[in-house]
Tab-separated table of C-alpha atoms in Angstrom:
chain	number	residue	atom	x	y	z
A	12	UNK	CA	-85.775	-29.785	-28.321
A	13	UNK	CA	-82.971	-30.673	-30.728
A	14	UNK	CA	-80.134	-28.659	-29.248
A	15	UNK	CA	-76.529	-29.663	-29.933
A	16	UNK	CA	-73.483	-28.836	-27.816
A	17	UNK	CA	-69.811	-29.159	-28.789
A	18	UNK	CA	-67.911	-29.719	-25.536
A	19	UNK	CA	-64.108	-29.441	-25.629
A	20	UNK	CA	-62.781	-30.570	-22.259
A	21	UNK	CA	-60.717	-33.211	-20.506
A	22	UNK	CA	-61.743	-36.876	-20.283
A	23	UNK	CA	-61.049	-39.445	-17.584
A	24	UNK	CA	-61.568	-43.192	-17.792
A	25	UNK	CA	-62.568	-43.377	-14.122
A	26	UNK	CA	-64.572	-40.669	-12.403
A	27	UNK	CA	-66.203	-37.372	-13.289
A	28	UNK	CA	-64.314	-34.315	-14.492
A	29	UNK	CA	-64.396	-32.366	-17.755
A	30	UNK	CA	-66.524	-34.006	-20.410
A	31	UNK	CA	-67.424	-36.868	-18.057
A	32	UNK	CA	-68.857	-34.305	-15.626
A	33	UNK	CA	-70.667	-32.279	-18.306
A	34	UNK	CA	-71.999	-34.777	-20.859
A	35	UNK	CA	-74.288	-37.001	-18.780
A	36	UNK	CA	-76.210	-34.176	-17.056
A	37	UNK	CA	-76.632	-32.304	-20.344
A	38	UNK	CA	-77.913	-35.472	-22.038
A	39	UNK	CA	-80.308	-36.110	-19.146
A	40	UNK	CA	-81.755	-32.638	-19.830
A	41	UNK	CA	-82.228	-33.411	-23.523
A	42	UNK	CA	-79.125	-31.943	-25.153
A	43	UNK	CA	-77.140	-33.733	-27.857
A	44	UNK	CA	-73.475	-33.542	-26.809
A	45	UNK	CA	-70.506	-33.970	-29.158
A	46	UNK	CA	-67.268	-34.250	-27.183
A	47	UNK	CA	-63.657	-33.530	-28.045
A	48	UNK	CA	-61.331	-34.718	-25.291
A	49	UNK	CA	-58.485	-32.259	-24.742
A	50	UNK	CA	-56.771	-34.911	-22.631
A	51	UNK	CA	-57.486	-38.566	-21.954
A	52	UNK	CA	-56.329	-39.573	-18.489
A	53	UNK	CA	-56.874	-42.676	-16.405
A	54	UNK	CA	-58.345	-40.483	-13.620
A	55	UNK	CA	-58.111	-36.907	-12.394
A	56	UNK	CA	-54.756	-35.639	-11.160
A	57	UNK	CA	-55.818	-35.457	-7.517
A	58	UNK	CA	-55.109	-39.183	-7.228
A	59	UNK	CA	-51.677	-40.461	-6.249
A	60	UNK	CA	-51.120	-41.812	-9.777
A	61	UNK	CA	-52.451	-40.902	-13.201
A	62	UNK	CA	-51.528	-41.735	-16.803
A	63	UNK	CA	-52.735	-40.604	-20.184
A	64	UNK	CA	-52.431	-38.586	-23.355
A	65	UNK	CA	-52.809	-34.928	-24.315
A	66	UNK	CA	-54.490	-33.819	-27.562
A	67	UNK	CA	-52.402	-31.370	-29.596
A	68	UNK	CA	-53.717	-28.379	-31.541
A	69	UNK	CA	-52.973	-30.222	-34.804
A	70	UNK	CA	-54.960	-33.256	-33.627
A	71	UNK	CA	-57.845	-30.976	-32.619
A	72	UNK	CA	-57.769	-29.456	-36.104
A	73	UNK	CA	-57.916	-32.937	-37.689
A	74	UNK	CA	-60.945	-33.941	-35.600
A	75	UNK	CA	-62.782	-30.728	-36.403
A	76	UNK	CA	-61.913	-31.068	-40.093
A	77	UNK	CA	-63.590	-34.497	-40.119
A	78	UNK	CA	-66.757	-33.035	-38.603
A	79	UNK	CA	-66.696	-30.191	-41.133
A	80	UNK	CA	-66.120	-32.443	-44.170
A	81	UNK	CA	-69.300	-34.341	-43.303
A	82	UNK	CA	-71.179	-31.027	-42.934
A	83	UNK	CA	-72.219	-31.840	-39.378
A	84	UNK	CA	-70.515	-28.845	-37.776
A	85	UNK	CA	-73.781	-27.120	-36.857
A	86	UNK	CA	-73.981	-26.308	-33.150
A	87	UNK	CA	-76.191	-24.300	-30.811
A	88	UNK	CA	-73.606	-24.198	-28.008
A	89	UNK	CA	-69.884	-24.596	-27.479
A	90	UNK	CA	-68.690	-25.454	-23.958
A	91	UNK	CA	-65.025	-25.316	-22.929
A	92	UNK	CA	-63.119	-25.883	-19.699
A	93	UNK	CA	-59.611	-26.846	-18.652
A	94	UNK	CA	-56.837	-26.366	-21.234
A	95	UNK	CA	-53.070	-26.337	-20.648
A	96	UNK	CA	-51.674	-25.519	-24.096
A	97	UNK	CA	-51.629	-22.076	-25.748
A	98	UNK	CA	-51.812	-23.298	-29.353
A	99	UNK	CA	-54.712	-25.609	-28.436
A	100	UNK	CA	-56.573	-22.693	-26.832
A	101	UNK	CA	-55.956	-20.516	-29.907
A	102	UNK	CA	-57.372	-23.308	-32.095
A	103	UNK	CA	-60.478	-23.588	-29.882
A	104	UNK	CA	-61.171	-19.860	-30.377
A	105	UNK	CA	-60.712	-20.207	-34.157
A	106	UNK	CA	-63.257	-23.064	-34.180
A	107	UNK	CA	-65.729	-21.077	-32.061
A	108	UNK	CA	-65.456	-18.083	-34.383
A	109	UNK	CA	-65.996	-20.280	-37.461
A	110	UNK	CA	-69.033	-21.924	-35.865
A	111	UNK	CA	-70.429	-18.485	-34.951
A	112	UNK	CA	-70.092	-17.348	-38.554
A	113	UNK	CA	-72.162	-20.379	-39.571
A	114	UNK	CA	-74.685	-19.803	-36.767
A	115	UNK	CA	-74.754	-16.229	-35.399
A	116	UNK	CA	-77.071	-17.429	-32.589
A	117	UNK	CA	-74.520	-19.918	-31.259
A	118	UNK	CA	-73.790	-19.425	-27.552
A	119	UNK	CA	-70.247	-20.003	-26.305
A	120	UNK	CA	-70.067	-20.980	-22.619
A	121	UNK	CA	-66.518	-20.687	-21.281
A	122	UNK	CA	-65.203	-21.729	-17.897
A	123	UNK	CA	-61.879	-19.804	-17.938
A	124	UNK	CA	-59.923	-22.326	-15.875
A	125	UNK	CA	-56.820	-20.505	-14.667
A	126	UNK	CA	-56.444	-21.314	-10.981
A	127	UNK	CA	-57.895	-20.911	-7.508
A	128	UNK	CA	-56.962	-19.919	-3.959
A	129	UNK	CA	-54.358	-17.426	-5.168
A	130	UNK	CA	-52.421	-19.825	-7.420
A	131	UNK	CA	-52.494	-20.494	-11.165
A	132	UNK	CA	-52.590	-24.121	-12.241
A	133	UNK	CA	-52.165	-23.520	-15.943
A	134	UNK	CA	-49.127	-21.939	-17.671
A	135	UNK	CA	-49.091	-18.137	-17.324
A	136	UNK	CA	-48.943	-17.652	-21.105
A	137	UNK	CA	-52.599	-18.750	-21.297
A	138	UNK	CA	-53.811	-15.680	-19.379
A	139	UNK	CA	-53.371	-13.117	-22.200
A	140	UNK	CA	-55.074	-15.537	-24.635
A	141	UNK	CA	-58.063	-15.817	-22.313
A	142	UNK	CA	-58.086	-12.043	-21.769
A	143	UNK	CA	-57.628	-10.981	-25.407
A	144	UNK	CA	-59.278	-13.774	-27.424
A	145	UNK	CA	-61.308	-16.290	-25.427
A	146	UNK	CA	-63.413	-14.076	-23.139
A	147	UNK	CA	-64.249	-11.601	-25.964
A	148	UNK	CA	-65.577	-14.556	-27.997
A	149	UNK	CA	-67.626	-15.935	-25.081
A	150	UNK	CA	-71.304	-15.272	-24.341
A	151	UNK	CA	-71.327	-16.827	-20.861
A	152	UNK	CA	-68.310	-17.092	-18.529
A	153	UNK	CA	-68.039	-18.826	-15.150
A	154	UNK	CA	-64.811	-17.714	-13.435
A	155	UNK	CA	-64.162	-18.098	-9.739
A	156	UNK	CA	-63.032	-15.022	-7.790
A	157	UNK	CA	-59.321	-15.603	-8.448
A	158	UNK	CA	-59.910	-16.057	-12.195
A	159	UNK	CA	-62.054	-12.909	-12.407
A	160	UNK	CA	-59.307	-10.963	-10.644
A	161	UNK	CA	-56.677	-12.332	-13.055
A	162	UNK	CA	-58.770	-11.377	-16.088
A	163	UNK	CA	-59.333	-7.839	-14.821
A	164	UNK	CA	-55.985	-7.343	-13.066
A	165	UNK	CA	-57.743	-6.063	-9.937
A	166	UNK	CA	-59.056	-7.391	-6.634
A	167	UNK	CA	-62.728	-8.114	-6.139
A	168	UNK	CA	-64.229	-5.969	-3.360
A	169	UNK	CA	-67.803	-5.982	-2.128
A	170	UNK	CA	-68.161	-2.205	-2.573
A	171	UNK	CA	-67.387	-2.343	-6.307
A	172	UNK	CA	-68.349	-5.908	-7.183
A	173	UNK	CA	-70.899	-5.019	-9.848
A	174	UNK	CA	-68.643	-2.411	-11.408
A	175	UNK	CA	-66.222	-5.312	-11.785
A	176	UNK	CA	-68.976	-7.450	-13.307
A	177	UNK	CA	-69.664	-4.647	-15.788
A	178	UNK	CA	-65.985	-4.626	-16.734
A	179	UNK	CA	-66.245	-8.355	-17.473
A	180	UNK	CA	-69.374	-7.642	-19.564
A	181	UNK	CA	-67.425	-4.982	-21.472
A	182	UNK	CA	-64.898	-7.668	-22.491
A	183	UNK	CA	-67.659	-9.496	-24.408
A	184	UNK	CA	-69.888	-11.869	-22.402
A	185	UNK	CA	-73.570	-11.044	-21.830
A	186	UNK	CA	-73.733	-13.381	-18.828
A	187	UNK	CA	-71.105	-13.483	-16.071
A	188	UNK	CA	-71.341	-15.799	-13.075
A	189	UNK	CA	-68.588	-15.717	-10.462
A	190	UNK	CA	-69.079	-19.227	-9.145
A	191	UNK	CA	-67.457	-18.756	-5.743
A	192	UNK	CA	-65.826	-15.944	-3.827
A	193	UNK	CA	-64.491	-15.168	-0.376
A	194	UNK	CA	-66.489	-11.948	-0.210
A	195	UNK	CA	-68.196	-11.533	3.186
A	196	UNK	CA	-71.543	-13.308	3.485
A	197	UNK	CA	-74.226	-11.959	5.847
A	198	UNK	CA	-74.729	-15.592	6.904
A	199	UNK	CA	-71.159	-15.902	8.211
A	200	UNK	CA	-67.813	-17.342	7.175
A	201	UNK	CA	-69.247	-20.816	6.604
A	202	UNK	CA	-70.692	-19.551	3.330
A	203	UNK	CA	-69.188	-18.803	-0.071
A	204	UNK	CA	-70.692	-16.015	-2.165
A	205	UNK	CA	-71.634	-16.522	-5.829
A	206	UNK	CA	-72.544	-13.561	-8.035
A	207	UNK	CA	-74.311	-13.330	-11.363
A	208	UNK	CA	-75.004	-10.603	-13.908
A	209	UNK	CA	-76.901	-10.894	-17.182
A	210	UNK	CA	-77.430	-8.232	-19.828
A	211	UNK	CA	-80.206	-8.767	-22.353
A	212	UNK	CA	-82.235	-6.770	-24.830
A	213	UNK	CA	-86.013	-6.746	-24.302
A	214	UNK	CA	-88.607	-6.943	-27.080
A	215	UNK	CA	-88.782	-3.140	-27.310
A	216	UNK	CA	-85.005	-2.859	-27.695
A	217	UNK	CA	-84.234	-1.779	-24.134
A	218	UNK	CA	-81.068	-3.127	-22.504
A	219	UNK	CA	-81.760	-4.544	-19.034
A	220	UNK	CA	-79.384	-6.067	-16.489
A	221	UNK	CA	-80.288	-8.651	-13.863
A	222	UNK	CA	-77.813	-9.087	-11.007
A	223	UNK	CA	-78.007	-11.741	-8.300
A	224	UNK	CA	-76.036	-13.120	-5.368
A	225	UNK	CA	-76.185	-16.503	-3.658
A	226	UNK	CA	-74.790	-17.623	-0.312
A	227	UNK	CA	-73.618	-21.224	-0.598
A	228	UNK	CA	-72.696	-23.421	2.408
A	229	UNK	CA	-69.078	-24.582	2.485
A	230	UNK	CA	-68.388	-28.328	2.527
A	231	UNK	CA	-65.291	-29.683	4.263
A	232	UNK	CA	-64.077	-31.891	1.429
A	233	UNK	CA	-62.279	-31.536	-1.895
A	234	UNK	CA	-64.482	-32.311	-4.885
A	235	UNK	CA	-63.145	-32.452	-8.418
A	236	UNK	CA	-65.436	-31.829	-11.406
A	237	UNK	CA	-67.965	-29.556	-9.704
A	238	UNK	CA	-66.822	-26.543	-11.743
A	239	UNK	CA	-67.334	-28.509	-14.966
A	240	UNK	CA	-70.778	-29.575	-13.746
A	241	UNK	CA	-71.597	-25.951	-12.844
A	242	UNK	CA	-70.752	-24.631	-16.333
A	243	UNK	CA	-72.744	-27.418	-18.012
A	244	UNK	CA	-75.791	-26.850	-15.792
A	245	UNK	CA	-75.633	-23.081	-16.281
A	246	UNK	CA	-75.653	-23.723	-20.047
A	247	UNK	CA	-78.710	-25.952	-19.677
A	248	UNK	CA	-80.721	-23.796	-17.302
A	249	UNK	CA	-80.001	-20.498	-19.082
A	250	UNK	CA	-81.231	-22.242	-22.250
A	251	UNK	CA	-84.413	-23.352	-20.484
A	252	UNK	CA	-84.839	-20.002	-18.621
A	253	UNK	CA	-83.199	-17.526	-21.038
A	254	UNK	CA	-84.600	-14.382	-19.420
A	255	UNK	CA	-84.324	-15.412	-15.783
A	256	UNK	CA	-80.769	-15.608	-14.454
A	257	UNK	CA	-82.121	-15.974	-10.900
A	258	UNK	CA	-83.964	-19.201	-11.747
A	259	UNK	CA	-81.095	-20.528	-13.891
A	260	UNK	CA	-78.586	-19.989	-11.069
A	261	UNK	CA	-80.898	-21.431	-8.411
A	262	UNK	CA	-81.372	-24.611	-10.428
A	263	UNK	CA	-77.662	-24.823	-11.288
A	264	UNK	CA	-76.496	-24.413	-7.690
A	265	UNK	CA	-79.224	-26.737	-6.402
A	266	UNK	CA	-78.060	-29.503	-8.761
A	267	UNK	CA	-74.515	-29.064	-7.436
A	268	UNK	CA	-75.836	-29.120	-3.849
A	269	UNK	CA	-77.747	-32.394	-4.353
A	270	UNK	CA	-74.817	-34.083	-6.123
A	271	UNK	CA	-72.322	-32.993	-3.449
A	272	UNK	CA	-74.614	-33.992	-0.587
A	273	UNK	CA	-75.129	-37.463	-2.075
A	274	UNK	CA	-71.393	-37.769	-2.759
A	275	UNK	CA	-70.207	-36.787	0.731
A	276	UNK	CA	-72.802	-39.056	2.399
A	277	UNK	CA	-71.636	-42.001	0.302
A	278	UNK	CA	-67.920	-41.198	0.760
A	279	UNK	CA	-68.199	-41.011	4.547
A	280	UNK	CA	-70.097	-44.308	4.691
A	281	UNK	CA	-67.476	-46.081	2.576
A	282	UNK	CA	-64.484	-44.510	4.343
A	283	UNK	CA	-65.762	-45.441	7.770
A	284	UNK	CA	-65.840	-43.544	11.084
A	285	UNK	CA	-63.169	-40.883	11.679
A	286	UNK	CA	-61.466	-41.559	8.330
A	287	UNK	CA	-61.049	-38.962	5.607
A	288	UNK	CA	-62.520	-40.149	2.268
A	289	UNK	CA	-60.077	-40.839	-0.575
A	290	UNK	CA	-60.251	-39.163	-4.017
A	291	UNK	CA	-61.833	-42.339	-5.412
A	292	UNK	CA	-64.540	-42.294	-2.733
A	293	UNK	CA	-65.222	-38.604	-3.434
A	294	UNK	CA	-65.922	-39.074	-7.143
A	295	UNK	CA	-69.226	-37.323	-7.882
A	296	UNK	CA	-72.309	-39.541	-7.572
A	297	UNK	CA	-73.533	-38.399	-10.948
A	298	UNK	CA	-75.625	-41.327	-12.199
A	299	UNK	CA	-77.256	-41.701	-8.784
A	300	UNK	CA	-78.283	-38.019	-9.014
A	301	UNK	CA	-80.158	-38.333	-12.313
A	302	UNK	CA	-83.535	-37.337	-10.833
A	303	UNK	CA	-82.035	-34.273	-9.125
A	304	UNK	CA	-80.382	-33.198	-12.384
A	305	UNK	CA	-83.655	-33.507	-14.290
A	306	UNK	CA	-85.777	-31.669	-11.726
A	307	UNK	CA	-83.743	-30.154	-8.896
A	308	UNK	CA	-85.562	-29.190	-5.729
A	309	UNK	CA	-84.532	-25.562	-5.124
A	310	UNK	CA	-82.608	-25.576	-1.840
A	311	UNK	CA	-80.643	-22.331	-2.264
A	312	UNK	CA	-82.299	-19.085	-3.295
A	313	UNK	CA	-80.730	-16.210	-5.186
A	314	UNK	CA	-81.202	-12.610	-4.112
A	315	UNK	CA	-81.905	-10.128	-6.905
A	316	UNK	CA	-79.859	-6.968	-6.348
């Protein structure tokens, strides 16, 4: 497999978010990954202190121009995550559209990072750009519940959840995975609900839709970078299982499960008894999870609806 990904995300010197969270696991699974760092920070912003630089839209254009001048702007996938600047986001969409013209089979995987738990953590002027330009250009999107509700301007309810998924499909993407939601789980309130929907055309030209749900145990800790890891793993496993969203989601979520379990075990050991782990101690144990990334034991099953 010679499959090349252009990943436009944040970068940290220490820890695992953005490109640091996406690149290693994709490379472990055999993907070539070219990275453009939308920001370069000392560490993620959940620490007490952080320093760094932000890439402007003009600087993004310069980097892409260099790639293009050398005629090495051929990609199979584009992966994007957290962005804070409207002109930068506009430029990303322009690059995606140019790359799609060069390769109509290119798949754009977009994590539309807007906020969580009822609050936006990017400027509000990014929302219409995501709604009108980014999501229509995307093939796979991975919003959380709050982000899906922002994009559609309506609340997510269990009774109409797949009508909502179809509305997201109608905006452009063939694959929609709502990575976490507070919808009621039959297993109780200690579980988050993830939902997936994939539309594809069969060999005889028929359009089929596969829809799944997963009940994921909550963990009492704050992890940073798991959303970036989720989007990267969904890219990888949908590539390796293109017609089986159930398997792709099971492997994606199982990778996250193994990484988080290893991370929380380590963090608690280092923090000591009855002490809450620090952000530094809760950095994802990514390298130590290499074997689980390559071949994850399936620990959480998806239900086909």
